[in-house]
PDB file of C-alpha atoms in Angstrom:
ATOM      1  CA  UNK N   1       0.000   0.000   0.000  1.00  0.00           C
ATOM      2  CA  UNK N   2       1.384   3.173  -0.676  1.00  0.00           C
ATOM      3  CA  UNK N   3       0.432   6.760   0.758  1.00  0.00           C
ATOM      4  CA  UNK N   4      -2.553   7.105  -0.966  1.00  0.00           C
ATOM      5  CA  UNK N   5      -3.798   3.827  -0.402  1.00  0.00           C
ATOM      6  CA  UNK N   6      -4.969   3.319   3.240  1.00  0.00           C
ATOM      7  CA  UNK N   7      -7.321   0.765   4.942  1.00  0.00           C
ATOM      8  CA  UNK N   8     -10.372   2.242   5.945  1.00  0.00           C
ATOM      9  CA  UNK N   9     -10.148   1.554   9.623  1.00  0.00           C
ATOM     10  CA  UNK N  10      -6.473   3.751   8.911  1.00  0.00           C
ATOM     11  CA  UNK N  11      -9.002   6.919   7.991  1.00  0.00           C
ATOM     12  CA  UNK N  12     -11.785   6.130  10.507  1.00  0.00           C
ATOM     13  CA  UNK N  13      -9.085   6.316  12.976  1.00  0.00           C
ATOM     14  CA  UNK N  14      -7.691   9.471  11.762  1.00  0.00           C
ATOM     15  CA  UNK N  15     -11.161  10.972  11.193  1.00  0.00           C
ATOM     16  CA  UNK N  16     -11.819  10.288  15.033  1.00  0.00           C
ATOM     17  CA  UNK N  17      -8.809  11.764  16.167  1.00  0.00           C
ATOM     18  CA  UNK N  18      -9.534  14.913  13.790  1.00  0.00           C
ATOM     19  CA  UNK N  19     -13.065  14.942  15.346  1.00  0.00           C
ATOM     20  CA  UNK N  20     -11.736  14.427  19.180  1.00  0.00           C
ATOM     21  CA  UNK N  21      -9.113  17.255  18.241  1.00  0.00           C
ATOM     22  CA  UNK N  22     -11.827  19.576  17.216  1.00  0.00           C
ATOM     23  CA  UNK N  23     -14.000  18.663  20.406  1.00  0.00           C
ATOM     24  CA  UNK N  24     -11.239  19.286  22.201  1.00  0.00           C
ATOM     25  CA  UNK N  25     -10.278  22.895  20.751  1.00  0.00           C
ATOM     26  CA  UNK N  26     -14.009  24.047  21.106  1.00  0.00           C
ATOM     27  CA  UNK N  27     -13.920  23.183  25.180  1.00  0.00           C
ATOM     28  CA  UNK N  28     -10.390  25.137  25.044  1.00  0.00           C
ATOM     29  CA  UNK N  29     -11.897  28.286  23.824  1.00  0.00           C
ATOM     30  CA  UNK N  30     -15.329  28.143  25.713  1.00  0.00           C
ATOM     31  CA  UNK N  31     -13.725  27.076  29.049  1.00  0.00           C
ATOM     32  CA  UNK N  32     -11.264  29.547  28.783  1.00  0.00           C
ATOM     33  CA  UNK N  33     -13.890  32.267  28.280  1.00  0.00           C
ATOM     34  CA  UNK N  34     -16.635  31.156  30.445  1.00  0.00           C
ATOM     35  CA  UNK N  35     -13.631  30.859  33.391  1.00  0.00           C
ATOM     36  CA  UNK N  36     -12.602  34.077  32.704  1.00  0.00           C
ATOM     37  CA  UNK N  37     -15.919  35.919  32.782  1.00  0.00           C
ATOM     38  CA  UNK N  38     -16.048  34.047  36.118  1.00  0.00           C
ATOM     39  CA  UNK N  39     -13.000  35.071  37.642  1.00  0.00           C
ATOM     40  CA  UNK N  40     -13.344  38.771  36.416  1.00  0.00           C
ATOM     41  CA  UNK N  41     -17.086  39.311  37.875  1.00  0.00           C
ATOM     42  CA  UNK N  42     -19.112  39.806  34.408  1.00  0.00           C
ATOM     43  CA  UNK N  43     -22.569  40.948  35.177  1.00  0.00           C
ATOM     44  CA  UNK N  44     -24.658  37.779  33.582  1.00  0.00           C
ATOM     45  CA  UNK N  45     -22.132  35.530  35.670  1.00  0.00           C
ATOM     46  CA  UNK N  46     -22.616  37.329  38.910  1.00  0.00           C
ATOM     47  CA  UNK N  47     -26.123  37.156  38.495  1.00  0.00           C
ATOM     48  CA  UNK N  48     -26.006  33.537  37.421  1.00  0.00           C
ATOM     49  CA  UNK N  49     -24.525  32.490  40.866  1.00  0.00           C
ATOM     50  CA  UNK N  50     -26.777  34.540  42.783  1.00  0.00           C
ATOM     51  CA  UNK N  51     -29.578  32.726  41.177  1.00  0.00           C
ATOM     52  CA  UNK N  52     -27.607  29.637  42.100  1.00  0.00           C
ATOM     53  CA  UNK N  53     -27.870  30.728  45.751  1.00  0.00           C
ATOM     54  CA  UNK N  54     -24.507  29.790  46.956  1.00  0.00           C
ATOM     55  CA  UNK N  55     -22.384  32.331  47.419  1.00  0.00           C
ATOM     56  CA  UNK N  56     -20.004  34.221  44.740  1.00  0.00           C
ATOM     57  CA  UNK N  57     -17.011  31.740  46.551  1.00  0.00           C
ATOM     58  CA  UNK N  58     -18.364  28.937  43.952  1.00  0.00           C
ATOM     59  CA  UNK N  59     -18.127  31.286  41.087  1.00  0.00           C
ATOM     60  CA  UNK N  60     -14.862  31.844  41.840  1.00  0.00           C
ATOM     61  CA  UNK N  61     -14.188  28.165  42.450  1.00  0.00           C
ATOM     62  CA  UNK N  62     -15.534  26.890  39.281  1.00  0.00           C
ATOM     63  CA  UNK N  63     -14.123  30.200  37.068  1.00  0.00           C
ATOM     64  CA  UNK N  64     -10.560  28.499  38.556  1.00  0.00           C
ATOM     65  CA  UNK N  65     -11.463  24.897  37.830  1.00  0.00           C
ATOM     66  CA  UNK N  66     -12.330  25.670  34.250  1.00  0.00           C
ATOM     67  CA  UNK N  67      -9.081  27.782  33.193  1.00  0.00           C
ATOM     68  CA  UNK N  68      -7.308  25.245  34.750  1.00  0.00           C
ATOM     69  CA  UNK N  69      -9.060  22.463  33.124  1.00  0.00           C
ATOM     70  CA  UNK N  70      -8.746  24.964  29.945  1.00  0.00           C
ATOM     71  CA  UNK N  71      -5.101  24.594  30.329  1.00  0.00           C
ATOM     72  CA  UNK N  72      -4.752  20.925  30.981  1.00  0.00           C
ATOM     73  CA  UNK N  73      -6.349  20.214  27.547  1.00  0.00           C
ATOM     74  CA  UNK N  74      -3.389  21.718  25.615  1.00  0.00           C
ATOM     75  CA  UNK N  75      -1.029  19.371  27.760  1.00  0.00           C
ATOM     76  CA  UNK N  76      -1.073  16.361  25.421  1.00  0.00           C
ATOM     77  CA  UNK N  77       0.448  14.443  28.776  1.00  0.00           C
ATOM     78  CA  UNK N  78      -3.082  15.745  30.734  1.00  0.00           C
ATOM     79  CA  UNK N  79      -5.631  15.966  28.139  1.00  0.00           C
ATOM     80  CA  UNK N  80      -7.675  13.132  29.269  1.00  0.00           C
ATOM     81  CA  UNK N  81      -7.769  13.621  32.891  1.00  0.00           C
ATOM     82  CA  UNK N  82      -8.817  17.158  31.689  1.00  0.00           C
ATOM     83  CA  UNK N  83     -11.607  16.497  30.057  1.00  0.00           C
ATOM     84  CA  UNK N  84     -12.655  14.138  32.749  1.00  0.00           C
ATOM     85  CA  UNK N  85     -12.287  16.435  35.595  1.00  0.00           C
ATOM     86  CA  UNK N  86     -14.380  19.058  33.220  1.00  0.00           C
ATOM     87  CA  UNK N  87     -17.131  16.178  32.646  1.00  0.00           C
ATOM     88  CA  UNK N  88     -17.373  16.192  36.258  1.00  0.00           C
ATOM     89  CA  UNK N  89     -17.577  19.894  36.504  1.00  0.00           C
ATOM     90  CA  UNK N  90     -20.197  19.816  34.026  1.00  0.00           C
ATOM     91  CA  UNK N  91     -22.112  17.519  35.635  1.00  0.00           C
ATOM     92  CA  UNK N  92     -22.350  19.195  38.131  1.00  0.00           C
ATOM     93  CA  UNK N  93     -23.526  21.985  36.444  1.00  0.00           C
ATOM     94  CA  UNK N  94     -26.382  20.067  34.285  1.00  0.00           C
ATOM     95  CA  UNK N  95     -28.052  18.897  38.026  1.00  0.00           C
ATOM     96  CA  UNK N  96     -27.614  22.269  39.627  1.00  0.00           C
ATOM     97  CA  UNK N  97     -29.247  24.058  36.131  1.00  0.00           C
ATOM     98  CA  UNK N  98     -32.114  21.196  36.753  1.00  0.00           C
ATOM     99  CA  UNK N  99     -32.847  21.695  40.076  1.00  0.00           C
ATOM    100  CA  UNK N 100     -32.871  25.516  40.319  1.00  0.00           C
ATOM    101  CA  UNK N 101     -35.133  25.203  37.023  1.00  0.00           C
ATOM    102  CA  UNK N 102     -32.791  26.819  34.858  1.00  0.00           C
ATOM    103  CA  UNK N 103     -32.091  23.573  32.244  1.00  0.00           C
ATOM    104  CA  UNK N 104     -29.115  24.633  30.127  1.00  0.00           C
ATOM    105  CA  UNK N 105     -29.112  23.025  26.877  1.00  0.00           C
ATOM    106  CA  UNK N 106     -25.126  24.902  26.377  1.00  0.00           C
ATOM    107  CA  UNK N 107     -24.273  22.351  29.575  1.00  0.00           C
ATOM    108  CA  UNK N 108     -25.406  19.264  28.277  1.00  0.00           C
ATOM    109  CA  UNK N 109     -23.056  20.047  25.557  1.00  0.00           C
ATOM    110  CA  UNK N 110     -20.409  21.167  26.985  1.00  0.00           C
ATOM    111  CA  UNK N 111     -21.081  17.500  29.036  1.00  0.00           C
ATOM    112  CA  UNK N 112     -21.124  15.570  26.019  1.00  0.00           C
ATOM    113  CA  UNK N 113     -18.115  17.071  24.491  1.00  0.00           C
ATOM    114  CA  UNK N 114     -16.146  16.677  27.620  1.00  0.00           C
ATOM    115  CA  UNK N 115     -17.047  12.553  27.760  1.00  0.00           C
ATOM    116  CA  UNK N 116     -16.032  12.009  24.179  1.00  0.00           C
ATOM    117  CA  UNK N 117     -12.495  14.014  25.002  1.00  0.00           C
ATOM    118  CA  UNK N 118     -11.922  12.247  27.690  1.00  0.00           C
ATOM    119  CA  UNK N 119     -13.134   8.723  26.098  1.00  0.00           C
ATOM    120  CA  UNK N 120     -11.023   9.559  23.066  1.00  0.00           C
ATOM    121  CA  UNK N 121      -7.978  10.320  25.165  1.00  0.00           C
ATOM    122  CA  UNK N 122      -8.575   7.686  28.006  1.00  0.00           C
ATOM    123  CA  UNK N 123      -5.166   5.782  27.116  1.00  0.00           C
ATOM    124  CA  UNK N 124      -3.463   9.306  28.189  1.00  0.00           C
ATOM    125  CA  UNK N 125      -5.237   9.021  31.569  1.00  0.00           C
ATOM    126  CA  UNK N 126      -4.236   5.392  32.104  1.00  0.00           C
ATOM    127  CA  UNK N 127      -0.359   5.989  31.635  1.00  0.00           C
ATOM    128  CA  UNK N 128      -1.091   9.091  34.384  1.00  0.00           C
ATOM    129  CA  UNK N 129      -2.529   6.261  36.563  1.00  0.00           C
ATOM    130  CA  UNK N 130      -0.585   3.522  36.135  1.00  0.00           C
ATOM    131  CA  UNK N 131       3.177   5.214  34.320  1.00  0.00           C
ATOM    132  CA  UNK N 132       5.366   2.188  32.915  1.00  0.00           C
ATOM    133  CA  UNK N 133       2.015   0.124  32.227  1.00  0.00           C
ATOM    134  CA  UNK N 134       2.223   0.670  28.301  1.00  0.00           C
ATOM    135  CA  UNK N 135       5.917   0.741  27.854  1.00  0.00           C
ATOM    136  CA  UNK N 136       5.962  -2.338  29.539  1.00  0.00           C
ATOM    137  CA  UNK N 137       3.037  -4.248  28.466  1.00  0.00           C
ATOM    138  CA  UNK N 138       4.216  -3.166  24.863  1.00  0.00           C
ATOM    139  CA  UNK N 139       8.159  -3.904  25.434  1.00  0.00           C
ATOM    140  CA  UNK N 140      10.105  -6.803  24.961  1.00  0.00           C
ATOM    141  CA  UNK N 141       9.649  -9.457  27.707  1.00  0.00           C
ATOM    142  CA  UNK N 142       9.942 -12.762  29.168  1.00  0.00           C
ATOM    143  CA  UNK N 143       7.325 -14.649  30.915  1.00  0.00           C
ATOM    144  CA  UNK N 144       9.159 -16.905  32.362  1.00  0.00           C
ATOM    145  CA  UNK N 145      12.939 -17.710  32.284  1.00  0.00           C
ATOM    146  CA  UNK N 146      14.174 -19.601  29.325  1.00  0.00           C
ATOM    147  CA  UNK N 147      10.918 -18.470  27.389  1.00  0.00           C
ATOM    148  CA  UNK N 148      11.686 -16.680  23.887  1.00  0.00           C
ATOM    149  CA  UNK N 149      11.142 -12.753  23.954  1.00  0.00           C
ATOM    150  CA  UNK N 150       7.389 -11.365  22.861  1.00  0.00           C
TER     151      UNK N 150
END
């Protein structure tokens, strides 16, 4: 096969990667604002917590967590455990929007977006977990002594 010529399951996996890439861009720049409107008291966002009931602390709290998860999705090494951590934040977000009556459609989204991320990128959150697992489960070894290499 030459460069032209690839298997299909060679472009379906590059056309998920493209697609997780672009996912992954999108939370970048929305995170990055939303956490910054957050952390710089925009009106709608003051307002928003005050409808929340809870105190401008969790504004400030979440504004933080999403920069920082923001930032952890342009560290190929951290991507995964990223998007996870901003699944969680989302979640989060979808039950409190349900429960103070407020359903966001946006969070859902933003939800959905952060599972695939962190599904697509879930072998980059195993080697944070478990560091040496894929070198060494993909590595030369022995068994068993006497046993030819793998």
């Amino acid at each position: 096969m030459n460069e032209r010529e690839t298997a299909p399951s060679d472009r379906a996996g590059r056309a998920a990667d493209i697609t997780i890439g672009v996912c992954q861009a999108v939370l970048v720049l929305v995170f990055l604002a939303a956490g910054s409107a957050k952390l710089v008291g925009a009106e709608e966002m003051v307002k928003a917590f005050d409808d929340i009931g809870a105190g401008q602390w969790l504004r400030y709290v979440v504004g933080v967590i999403e920069v920082i998860g923001a930032t952890g999705l342009l560290v190929p090494r951290l991507v995964g455990l990223a998007a996870l951590g901003l699944a969680g934040l989302m979640t989060g977000a979808v039950i409190t929007n349900i429960v103070i009556d407020a359903f966001s459609l946006l969070a859902v989204i933003l939800l959905l977006l952060s599972v695939l991320v962190a599904w697509g990128r879930r072998d980059r959150v195993g080697t944070l977990i478990r560091p040496g697992t894929v070198a060494r489960a993909t590595g030369p070894t022995r068994s068993r002594p006497g046993l030819p290499r793998r």
